Amino acid sequence: MASIAVIGLGGMGSRMAGQLLDAGHDLVVWNRTPQRTSDLVARGAVAADSPAEAARRASLVITMLSDPAALQQVAEGPQGIVAGATAPTTLLEMSTVGPAAVRRLAAMLPDGVGLLDAPVLGSISEAESGSLRIFVGGPELLAQRWMPVLAALGSPMHVGPLGAGAAAKLVANSTLFGVLAVLGEALALADGLGLPRNTAFEVLSATPVGSQADRRRPAIESGRFPRRFALSLARKDVDLIVSAAESTGVDLPVAAAAGQWLTAAQEAGLGDRDYSAVLAHITNTARSA
Ligand SMILES: NC(=O)c1ccc[n+]([C@@H]2O[C@H](COP(=O)([O-])OP(=O)(O)OC[C@H]3O[C@@H](n4cnc5c(N)ncnc54)[C@H](OP(=O)(O)O)[C@@H]3O)[C@@H](O)[C@H]2O)c1
């Protein structure tokens, strides 16, 4: 069994850490808000005083943080992961931060410290049950070495060299937000044209967004959107998608438009709600927008 550090114990990281404990690994944890370590410590994990200390104590260091700025804060500086990591430790970056943040981290690692980017598809319940899809980027041999650990978290898939995991995650998420925007706009159109909601949902059921219409219907009808993936994080993902596309000369007007809905919903105070609350925002505001 490996000694593993998990840094970032939010909705996803705390559950992934729990899976690793259940799999029998020695776990070191660090979180900016220290209270979030207590449940895992009660189950046998050790809390580190800093990301550097966590990295010193582990042969594999997993980061699961909100965004590139959080990764920078935790990785860099005298108390950061980079200061504590020594060969032959491996860093496994699992947040959604995009390829540029992975490149920045790679450039500052000491010789002999390995790096894989391995962001995940799936949400809180998949993290809790160890059934995430994991897109792994990095050297094949290094990826193979950590596959048994990743298997405790879900289904890992090696997708290419360093940065390919982060790229795969952006590609996957680029489909999520446009679909929600199209569904929200279709419902707003139905409202505008006087089609009853029941009828609209039956019609949409038979379209390419049918599965999303069926899945989101209870939340739209009840107005309750239980948080699994914060709308502010979805907005961050759209920014990453659009800027990664721009940096390679790819123009994505649909992604940018979906991002505008998420930005508007965040400005309306929905940033802490589940990202699907953008549907309520679209149906409530589209007519006067
Ligand atoms: N939720 C999902 O369904 C889902 C699915 C797939 C991928 N993801 C991705 O996974 C990552 C984590 O998501 P999550 O839902 O677990 O987010 P979350 O619950 O908001 O947790 C975010 C984590 O990042 C830490 N953090 C934020 N800013 C920081 C900073 N400046 N310095 C140090 N630590 C900082 C937080 O620490 P505090 O506890 O101190 O706030 C917390 O541990 C994100 O990149 C997200 O896009 C999420």
mmCIF file of C-alpha atoms and ligand atoms in Angstrom:
data_model
loop_
_atom_site.group_PDB
_atom_site.id
_atom_site.type_symbol
_atom_site.label_atom_id
_atom_site.label_comp_id
_atom_site.label_asym_id
_atom_site.label_seq_id
_atom_site.Cartn_x
_atom_site.Cartn_y
_atom_site.Cartn_z
ATOM 1 C CA MET A 1 0.000 0.000 0.000
ATOM 2 C CA ALA A 2 1.174 3.524 -0.773
ATOM 3 C CA SER A 3 1.579 6.613 1.400
ATOM 4 C CA ILE A 4 -0.706 9.135 -0.276
ATOM 5 C CA ALA A 5 -1.319 12.820 0.426
ATOM 6 C CA VAL A 6 -4.649 14.337 -0.567
ATOM 7 C CA ILE A 7 -4.627 18.125 -0.739
ATOM 8 C CA GLY A 8 -8.041 19.763 -1.134
ATOM 9 C CA LEU A 9 -10.884 18.174 0.808
ATOM 10 C CA GLY A 10 -13.914 19.808 -0.771
ATOM 11 C CA GLY A 11 -16.957 17.955 -2.048
ATOM 12 C CA MET A 12 -14.870 15.750 -4.330
ATOM 13 C CA GLY A 13 -11.488 15.510 -2.569
ATOM 14 C CA SER A 14 -12.940 14.473 0.806
ATOM 15 C CA ARG A 15 -14.811 11.556 -0.771
ATOM 16 C CA MET A 16 -11.873 10.467 -2.907
ATOM 17 C CA ALA A 17 -9.678 10.528 0.218
ATOM 18 C CA GLY A 18 -12.263 8.331 1.963
ATOM 19 C CA GLN A 19 -12.055 5.796 -0.871
ATOM 20 C CA LEU A 20 -8.263 5.686 -0.558
ATOM 21 C CA LEU A 21 -8.511 5.083 3.190
ATOM 22 C CA ASP A 22 -11.027 2.297 2.576
ATOM 23 C CA ALA A 23 -8.584 0.761 0.081
ATOM 24 C CA GLY A 24 -6.011 0.539 2.911
ATOM 25 C CA HIS A 25 -3.575 3.304 1.934
ATOM 26 C CA ASP A 26 -1.708 5.448 4.488
ATOM 27 C CA LEU A 27 -3.266 8.862 4.093
ATOM 28 C CA VAL A 28 -1.924 12.350 4.830
ATOM 29 C CA VAL A 29 -4.360 15.225 4.321
ATOM 30 C CA TRP A 30 -4.176 18.984 4.082
ATOM 31 C CA ASN A 31 -6.947 21.500 3.490
ATOM 32 C CA ARG A 32 -6.980 25.317 3.597
ATOM 33 C CA THR A 33 -9.897 25.161 6.030
ATOM 34 C CA PRO A 34 -8.399 22.731 8.570
ATOM 35 C CA GLN A 35 -11.752 21.687 10.099
ATOM 36 C CA ARG A 36 -12.453 19.744 6.940
ATOM 37 C CA THR A 37 -9.721 17.234 7.833
ATOM 38 C CA SER A 38 -11.368 16.052 11.066
ATOM 39 C CA ASP A 39 -13.647 13.279 9.693
ATOM 40 C CA LEU A 40 -10.752 11.736 7.787
ATOM 41 C CA VAL A 41 -8.402 12.035 10.777
ATOM 42 C CA ALA A 42 -11.032 10.227 12.882
ATOM 43 C CA ARG A 43 -10.881 7.433 10.291
ATOM 44 C CA GLY A 44 -7.078 7.124 10.467
ATOM 45 C CA ALA A 45 -5.630 9.856 8.232
ATOM 46 C CA VAL A 46 -2.860 12.149 9.473
ATOM 47 C CA ALA A 47 -3.301 15.925 9.082
ATOM 48 C CA ALA A 48 -0.248 17.808 7.779
ATOM 49 C CA ASP A 49 0.526 21.412 8.788
ATOM 50 C CA SER A 50 1.237 22.551 5.239
ATOM 51 C CA PRO A 51 1.119 21.289 1.643
ATOM 52 C CA ALA A 52 4.938 21.029 1.797
ATOM 53 C CA GLU A 53 4.767 18.741 4.820
ATOM 54 C CA ALA A 54 2.058 16.621 3.188
ATOM 55 C CA ALA A 55 4.262 16.244 0.098
ATOM 56 C CA ARG A 56 7.315 15.304 2.206
ATOM 57 C CA ARG A 57 5.393 12.491 3.879
ATOM 58 C CA ALA A 58 3.925 10.870 0.756
ATOM 59 C CA SER A 59 5.068 8.982 -2.319
ATOM 60 C CA LEU A 60 1.943 10.128 -4.213
ATOM 61 C CA VAL A 61 0.490 13.626 -3.797
ATOM 62 C CA ILE A 62 -3.049 14.149 -5.077
ATOM 63 C CA THR A 63 -4.447 17.663 -5.557
ATOM 64 C CA MET A 64 -8.218 18.253 -5.840
ATOM 65 C CA LEU A 65 -8.688 22.014 -5.773
ATOM 66 C CA SER A 66 -11.156 24.476 -7.238
ATOM 67 C CA ASP A 67 -9.177 26.236 -9.940
ATOM 68 C CA PRO A 68 -5.724 27.231 -11.267
ATOM 69 C CA ALA A 69 -5.352 30.013 -8.657
ATOM 70 C CA ALA A 70 -5.950 27.527 -5.817
ATOM 71 C CA LEU A 71 -3.455 25.104 -7.347
ATOM 72 C CA GLN A 72 -0.863 27.879 -7.584
ATOM 73 C CA GLN A 73 -1.375 28.866 -3.942
ATOM 74 C CA VAL A 74 -1.017 25.298 -2.742
ATOM 75 C CA ALA A 75 1.861 24.273 -5.034
ATOM 76 C CA GLU A 76 4.082 27.356 -4.903
ATOM 77 C CA GLY A 77 5.873 29.298 -2.144
ATOM 78 C CA PRO A 78 7.885 28.105 0.875
ATOM 79 C CA GLN A 79 5.028 26.032 2.299
ATOM 80 C CA GLY A 80 3.889 24.678 -1.078
ATOM 81 C CA ILE A 81 3.950 21.186 -2.540
ATOM 82 C CA VAL A 82 6.910 21.955 -4.810
ATOM 83 C CA ALA A 83 9.026 22.937 -1.776
ATOM 84 C CA GLY A 84 8.259 19.630 -0.064
ATOM 85 C CA ALA A 85 8.320 17.138 -2.941
ATOM 86 C CA THR A 86 11.517 15.191 -3.552
ATOM 87 C CA ALA A 87 12.353 12.369 -5.994
ATOM 88 C CA PRO A 88 10.807 9.855 -6.541
ATOM 89 C CA THR A 89 7.481 11.360 -5.390
ATOM 90 C CA THR A 90 4.700 11.637 -7.983
ATOM 91 C CA LEU A 91 2.175 14.493 -8.145
ATOM 92 C CA LEU A 92 -1.269 13.550 -9.414
ATOM 93 C CA GLU A 93 -3.192 16.690 -10.352
ATOM 94 C CA MET A 94 -6.903 15.746 -10.397
ATOM 95 C CA SER A 95 -8.669 19.141 -10.314
ATOM 96 C CA THR A 96 -10.132 20.729 -13.438
ATOM 97 C CA VAL A 97 -7.477 23.366 -14.165
ATOM 98 C CA GLY A 98 -6.726 23.011 -17.888
ATOM 99 C CA PRO A 99 -3.441 22.192 -19.670
ATOM 100 C CA ALA A 100 -1.778 25.595 -19.044
ATOM 101 C CA ALA A 101 -1.841 25.137 -15.243
ATOM 102 C CA VAL A 102 -0.405 21.622 -15.658
ATOM 103 C CA ARG A 103 2.437 23.021 -17.797
ATOM 104 C CA ARG A 104 3.150 25.703 -15.185
ATOM 105 C CA LEU A 105 3.362 23.089 -12.432
ATOM 106 C CA ALA A 106 5.575 20.796 -14.517
ATOM 107 C CA ALA A 107 8.038 23.643 -15.128
ATOM 108 C CA MET A 108 8.722 24.155 -11.431
ATOM 109 C CA LEU A 109 9.123 20.574 -10.216
ATOM 110 C CA PRO A 110 12.522 19.379 -9.001
ATOM 111 C CA ASP A 111 14.288 16.680 -11.049
ATOM 112 C CA GLY A 112 12.944 13.194 -10.417
ATOM 113 C CA VAL A 113 9.519 14.325 -9.176
ATOM 114 C CA GLY A 114 6.903 12.867 -11.512
ATOM 115 C CA LEU A 115 3.707 14.552 -12.638
ATOM 116 C CA LEU A 116 0.465 13.155 -14.045
ATOM 117 C CA ASP A 117 -2.677 15.146 -14.800
ATOM 118 C CA ALA A 118 -5.747 13.062 -14.048
ATOM 119 C CA PRO A 119 -8.980 15.069 -13.852
ATOM 120 C CA VAL A 120 -12.268 13.288 -13.365
ATOM 121 C CA LEU A 121 -15.697 12.964 -14.927
ATOM 122 C CA GLY A 122 -18.562 12.202 -12.552
ATOM 123 C CA SER A 123 -19.679 14.015 -9.444
ATOM 124 C CA ILE A 124 -20.159 13.616 -5.687
ATOM 125 C CA SER A 125 -21.917 10.230 -5.790
ATOM 126 C CA GLU A 126 -19.341 8.789 -8.219
ATOM 127 C CA ALA A 127 -16.504 10.101 -6.002
ATOM 128 C CA GLU A 128 -18.164 8.473 -3.005
ATOM 129 C CA SER A 129 -18.656 5.119 -4.682
ATOM 130 C CA GLY A 130 -15.291 5.022 -6.474
ATOM 131 C CA SER A 131 -16.844 5.107 -9.940
ATOM 132 C CA LEU A 132 -15.312 8.239 -11.491
ATOM 133 C CA ARG A 133 -13.990 8.311 -15.052
ATOM 134 C CA ILE A 134 -10.364 9.440 -14.829
ATOM 135 C CA PHE A 135 -8.460 10.893 -17.812
ATOM 136 C CA VAL A 136 -4.751 10.362 -17.225
ATOM 137 C CA GLY A 137 -2.058 12.367 -19.029
ATOM 138 C CA GLY A 138 1.674 11.799 -18.623
ATOM 139 C CA PRO A 139 4.430 9.278 -19.325
ATOM 140 C CA GLU A 140 2.979 5.801 -19.967
ATOM 141 C CA LEU A 141 5.213 4.021 -17.422
ATOM 142 C CA LEU A 142 4.460 6.512 -14.659
ATOM 143 C CA ALA A 143 0.734 6.283 -15.411
ATOM 144 C CA GLN A 144 0.868 2.475 -15.295
ATOM 145 C CA ARG A 145 2.642 2.616 -11.953
ATOM 146 C CA TRP A 146 -0.262 4.461 -10.300
ATOM 147 C CA MET A 147 -3.154 2.721 -12.091
ATOM 148 C CA PRO A 148 -3.827 0.398 -9.119
ATOM 149 C CA VAL A 149 -4.292 3.416 -6.822
ATOM 150 C CA LEU A 150 -6.504 5.183 -9.366
ATOM 151 C CA ALA A 151 -8.624 2.053 -9.692
ATOM 152 C CA ALA A 152 -9.843 2.686 -6.121
ATOM 153 C CA LEU A 153 -11.328 5.974 -7.364
ATOM 154 C CA GLY A 154 -12.874 4.766 -10.601
ATOM 155 C CA SER A 155 -11.929 3.829 -14.162
ATOM 156 C CA PRO A 156 -8.639 5.400 -15.238
ATOM 157 C CA MET A 157 -7.905 5.831 -18.942
ATOM 158 C CA HIS A 158 -4.461 6.885 -20.196
ATOM 159 C CA VAL A 159 -5.213 9.474 -22.865
ATOM 160 C CA GLY A 160 -1.733 10.721 -23.854
ATOM 161 C CA PRO A 161 1.279 12.773 -22.692
ATOM 162 C CA LEU A 162 1.277 15.338 -19.894
ATOM 163 C CA GLY A 163 -1.615 17.776 -20.366
ATOM 164 C CA ALA A 164 -3.754 15.302 -22.333
ATOM 165 C CA GLY A 165 -5.831 14.477 -19.240
ATOM 166 C CA ALA A 166 -6.573 18.159 -18.647
ATOM 167 C CA ALA A 167 -7.403 18.562 -22.344
ATOM 168 C CA ALA A 168 -9.732 15.528 -22.313
ATOM 169 C CA LYS A 169 -11.576 16.936 -19.302
ATOM 170 C CA LEU A 170 -12.147 20.276 -21.046
ATOM 171 C CA VAL A 171 -13.429 18.459 -24.137
ATOM 172 C CA ALA A 172 -15.844 16.413 -21.994
ATOM 173 C CA ASN A 173 -17.102 19.445 -20.069
ATOM 174 C CA SER A 174 -17.486 21.530 -23.238
ATOM 175 C CA THR A 175 -20.545 19.381 -23.970
ATOM 176 C CA LEU A 176 -22.216 19.896 -20.565
ATOM 177 C CA PHE A 177 -22.893 23.593 -20.510
ATOM 178 C CA GLY A 178 -24.116 24.042 -24.083
ATOM 179 C CA VAL A 179 -26.655 21.252 -23.583
ATOM 180 C CA LEU A 180 -28.043 22.931 -20.455
ATOM 181 C CA ALA A 181 -28.187 26.300 -22.215
ATOM 182 C CA VAL A 182 -30.062 24.759 -25.178
ATOM 183 C CA LEU A 183 -32.500 23.003 -22.838
ATOM 184 C CA GLY A 184 -33.111 26.198 -20.843
ATOM 185 C CA GLU A 185 -33.654 28.217 -24.000
ATOM 186 C CA ALA A 186 -36.047 25.593 -25.427
ATOM 187 C CA LEU A 187 -38.138 25.804 -22.246
ATOM 188 C CA ALA A 188 -38.041 29.603 -22.360
ATOM 189 C CA LEU A 189 -39.196 29.445 -25.981
ATOM 190 C CA ALA A 190 -42.043 27.091 -25.013
ATOM 191 C CA ASP A 191 -43.095 29.531 -22.273
ATOM 192 C CA GLY A 192 -42.930 32.435 -24.702
ATOM 193 C CA LEU A 193 -45.042 30.595 -27.294
ATOM 194 C CA GLY A 194 -47.608 29.585 -24.681
ATOM 195 C CA LEU A 195 -46.872 25.846 -24.727
ATOM 196 C CA PRO A 196 -47.674 24.264 -21.334
ATOM 197 C CA ARG A 197 -44.628 22.919 -19.484
ATOM 198 C CA ASN A 198 -45.970 19.333 -19.517
ATOM 199 C CA THR A 199 -46.280 19.459 -23.276
ATOM 200 C CA ALA A 200 -42.876 21.081 -23.630
ATOM 201 C CA PHE A 201 -41.227 18.305 -21.600
ATOM 202 C CA GLU A 202 -42.996 15.617 -23.667
ATOM 203 C CA VAL A 203 -41.838 17.261 -26.894
ATOM 204 C CA LEU A 204 -38.272 17.685 -25.636
ATOM 205 C CA SER A 205 -38.206 14.056 -24.538
ATOM 206 C CA ALA A 206 -38.180 13.090 -28.222
ATOM 207 C CA THR A 207 -35.272 15.378 -29.150
ATOM 208 C CA PRO A 208 -31.450 15.143 -28.905
ATOM 209 C CA VAL A 209 -31.643 16.819 -25.451
ATOM 210 C CA GLY A 210 -34.303 14.299 -24.345
ATOM 211 C CA SER A 211 -32.231 12.555 -21.688
ATOM 212 C CA GLN A 212 -31.251 15.889 -20.110
ATOM 213 C CA ALA A 213 -34.864 17.130 -20.256
ATOM 214 C CA ASP A 214 -36.054 13.978 -18.422
ATOM 215 C CA ARG A 215 -33.198 14.112 -15.917
ATOM 216 C CA ARG A 216 -33.553 17.812 -15.078
ATOM 217 C CA ARG A 217 -37.366 17.936 -15.055
ATOM 218 C CA PRO A 218 -37.868 17.249 -11.304
ATOM 219 C CA ALA A 219 -35.385 19.997 -10.332
ATOM 220 C CA ILE A 220 -36.899 22.500 -12.768
ATOM 221 C CA GLU A 221 -40.441 21.750 -11.566
ATOM 222 C CA SER A 222 -39.554 21.846 -7.853
ATOM 223 C CA GLY A 223 -37.137 24.776 -8.157
ATOM 224 C CA ARG A 224 -34.670 22.804 -5.996
ATOM 225 C CA PHE A 225 -31.220 22.179 -7.428
ATOM 226 C CA PRO A 226 -29.249 20.154 -4.830
ATOM 227 C CA ARG A 227 -25.601 21.156 -5.105
ATOM 228 C CA ARG A 228 -23.209 18.595 -6.542
ATOM 229 C CA PHE A 229 -21.127 20.819 -8.779
ATOM 230 C CA ALA A 230 -21.095 24.533 -7.941
ATOM 231 C CA LEU A 231 -22.234 26.907 -10.675
ATOM 232 C CA SER A 232 -19.148 29.059 -9.990
ATOM 233 C CA LEU A 233 -16.940 26.048 -10.824
ATOM 234 C CA ALA A 234 -18.880 25.448 -14.055
ATOM 235 C CA ARG A 235 -18.273 29.095 -14.973
ATOM 236 C CA LYS A 236 -14.585 28.592 -14.273
ATOM 237 C CA ASP A 237 -14.626 25.560 -16.602
ATOM 238 C CA VAL A 238 -16.143 27.579 -19.451
ATOM 239 C CA ASP A 239 -13.411 30.203 -18.984
ATOM 240 C CA LEU A 240 -10.781 27.430 -19.150
ATOM 241 C CA ILE A 241 -12.397 25.924 -22.264
ATOM 242 C CA VAL A 242 -12.653 29.236 -24.103
ATOM 243 C CA SER A 243 -9.135 30.386 -23.221
ATOM 244 C CA ALA A 244 -7.565 26.988 -24.023
ATOM 245 C CA ALA A 245 -9.385 27.081 -27.381
ATOM 246 C CA GLU A 246 -8.266 30.649 -28.081
ATOM 247 C CA SER A 247 -4.648 29.806 -27.288
ATOM 248 C CA THR A 248 -4.711 27.205 -30.054
ATOM 249 C CA GLY A 249 -6.634 29.339 -32.558
ATOM 250 C CA VAL A 250 -9.968 27.545 -32.109
ATOM 251 C CA ASP A 251 -13.110 29.703 -32.037
ATOM 252 C CA LEU A 252 -16.014 28.366 -29.922
ATOM 253 C CA PRO A 253 -18.950 30.801 -30.074
ATOM 254 C CA VAL A 254 -21.459 28.267 -28.664
ATOM 255 C CA ALA A 255 -19.276 27.553 -25.608
ATOM 256 C CA ALA A 256 -18.839 31.301 -25.099
ATOM 257 C CA ALA A 257 -22.615 31.835 -25.289
ATOM 258 C CA ALA A 258 -23.258 29.054 -22.762
ATOM 259 C CA GLY A 259 -20.659 30.765 -20.583
ATOM 260 C CA GLN A 260 -22.626 34.012 -20.794
ATOM 261 C CA TRP A 261 -25.645 32.291 -19.241
ATOM 262 C CA LEU A 262 -23.480 30.916 -16.430
ATOM 263 C CA THR A 263 -21.937 34.352 -15.856
ATOM 264 C CA ALA A 264 -25.383 35.956 -15.722
ATOM 265 C CA ALA A 265 -26.602 33.304 -13.270
ATOM 266 C CA GLN A 266 -23.539 33.853 -11.088
ATOM 267 C CA GLU A 267 -24.074 37.620 -11.155
ATOM 268 C CA ALA A 268 -27.670 36.972 -10.089
ATOM 269 C CA GLY A 269 -26.327 35.273 -6.950
ATOM 270 C CA LEU A 270 -26.522 31.598 -7.988
ATOM 271 C CA GLY A 271 -22.767 30.895 -7.873
ATOM 272 C CA ASP A 272 -23.039 28.656 -4.801
ATOM 273 C CA ARG A 273 -25.996 26.661 -6.186
ATOM 274 C CA ASP A 274 -25.681 23.593 -8.380
ATOM 275 C CA TYR A 275 -24.679 24.475 -11.934
ATOM 276 C CA SER A 276 -28.021 23.155 -13.231
ATOM 277 C CA ALA A 277 -29.672 26.157 -11.496
ATOM 278 C CA VAL A 278 -28.673 27.983 -14.694
ATOM 279 C CA LEU A 279 -31.850 26.396 -16.122
ATOM 280 C CA ALA A 280 -33.990 28.330 -13.646
ATOM 281 C CA HIS A 281 -32.066 31.489 -14.462
ATOM 282 C CA ILE A 282 -32.597 31.057 -18.214
ATOM 283 C CA THR A 283 -36.319 30.291 -17.949
ATOM 284 C CA ASN A 284 -36.846 33.192 -15.518
ATOM 285 C CA THR A 285 -34.938 35.811 -17.468
ATOM 286 C CA ALA A 286 -34.824 34.854 -21.163
ATOM 287 C CA ARG A 287 -37.999 36.740 -22.110
ATOM 288 C CA SER A 288 -36.698 40.097 -21.007
ATOM 289 C CA ALA A 289 -33.033 39.421 -21.838
HETATM 290 N N1 LIG B 1 -18.226 18.696 -7.859
HETATM 291 C C1 LIG B 1 -18.207 18.019 -8.997
HETATM 292 O O1 LIG B 1 -19.231 17.444 -9.422
HETATM 293 C C2 LIG B 1 -16.946 17.917 -9.817
HETATM 294 C C3 LIG B 1 -16.890 16.935 -10.819
HETATM 295 C C4 LIG B 1 -15.724 16.797 -11.578
HETATM 296 C C5 LIG B 1 -14.663 17.672 -11.373
HETATM 297 N N2 LIG B 1 -14.766 18.649 -10.420
HETATM 298 C C6 LIG B 1 -13.608 19.534 -10.244
HETATM 299 O O2 LIG B 1 -12.910 19.105 -9.087
HETATM 300 C C7 LIG B 1 -12.347 20.223 -8.395
HETATM 301 C C8 LIG B 1 -12.875 20.259 -6.958
HETATM 302 O O3 LIG B 1 -14.296 20.382 -7.005
HETATM 303 P P1 LIG B 1 -15.186 20.321 -5.671
HETATM 304 O O4 LIG B 1 -16.605 20.193 -6.105
HETATM 305 O O5 LIG B 1 -14.586 19.368 -4.716
HETATM 306 O O6 LIG B 1 -14.965 21.828 -5.135
HETATM 307 P P2 LIG B 1 -15.186 22.391 -3.675
HETATM 308 O O7 LIG B 1 -16.094 21.534 -2.882
HETATM 309 O O8 LIG B 1 -15.523 23.833 -3.836
HETATM 310 O O9 LIG B 1 -13.719 22.268 -2.999
HETATM 311 C C9 LIG B 1 -12.677 23.093 -3.447
HETATM 312 C C10 LIG B 1 -11.403 22.774 -2.690
HETATM 313 O O10 LIG B 1 -10.379 23.700 -3.106
HETATM 314 C C11 LIG B 1 -9.879 24.375 -1.945
HETATM 315 N N3 LIG B 1 -9.448 25.743 -2.295
HETATM 316 C C12 LIG B 1 -10.143 26.665 -2.982
HETATM 317 N N4 LIG B 1 -9.414 27.803 -3.112
HETATM 318 C C13 LIG B 1 -8.236 27.569 -2.460
HETATM 319 C C14 LIG B 1 -7.073 28.347 -2.253
HETATM 320 N N5 LIG B 1 -6.967 29.593 -2.736
HETATM 321 N N6 LIG B 1 -6.069 27.805 -1.554
HETATM 322 C C15 LIG B 1 -6.161 26.547 -1.068
HETATM 323 N N7 LIG B 1 -7.236 25.740 -1.243
HETATM 324 C C16 LIG B 1 -8.260 26.257 -1.939
HETATM 325 C C17 LIG B 1 -11.015 24.361 -0.969
HETATM 326 O O11 LIG B 1 -10.534 24.608 0.339
HETATM 327 P P3 LIG B 1 -11.545 25.138 1.501
HETATM 328 O O12 LIG B 1 -12.203 23.908 2.056
HETATM 329 O O13 LIG B 1 -10.654 25.832 2.444
HETATM 330 O O14 LIG B 1 -12.541 26.054 0.836
HETATM 331 C C18 LIG B 1 -11.533 22.933 -1.165
HETATM 332 O O15 LIG B 1 -10.697 22.013 -0.523
HETATM 333 C C19 LIG B 1 -12.705 21.456 -9.237
HETATM 334 O O16 LIG B 1 -11.645 21.732 -10.112
HETATM 335 C C20 LIG B 1 -13.942 20.998 -9.999
HETATM 336 O O17 LIG B 1 -14.118 21.737 -11.192
HETATM 337 C C21 LIG B 1 -15.874 18.785 -9.635
#
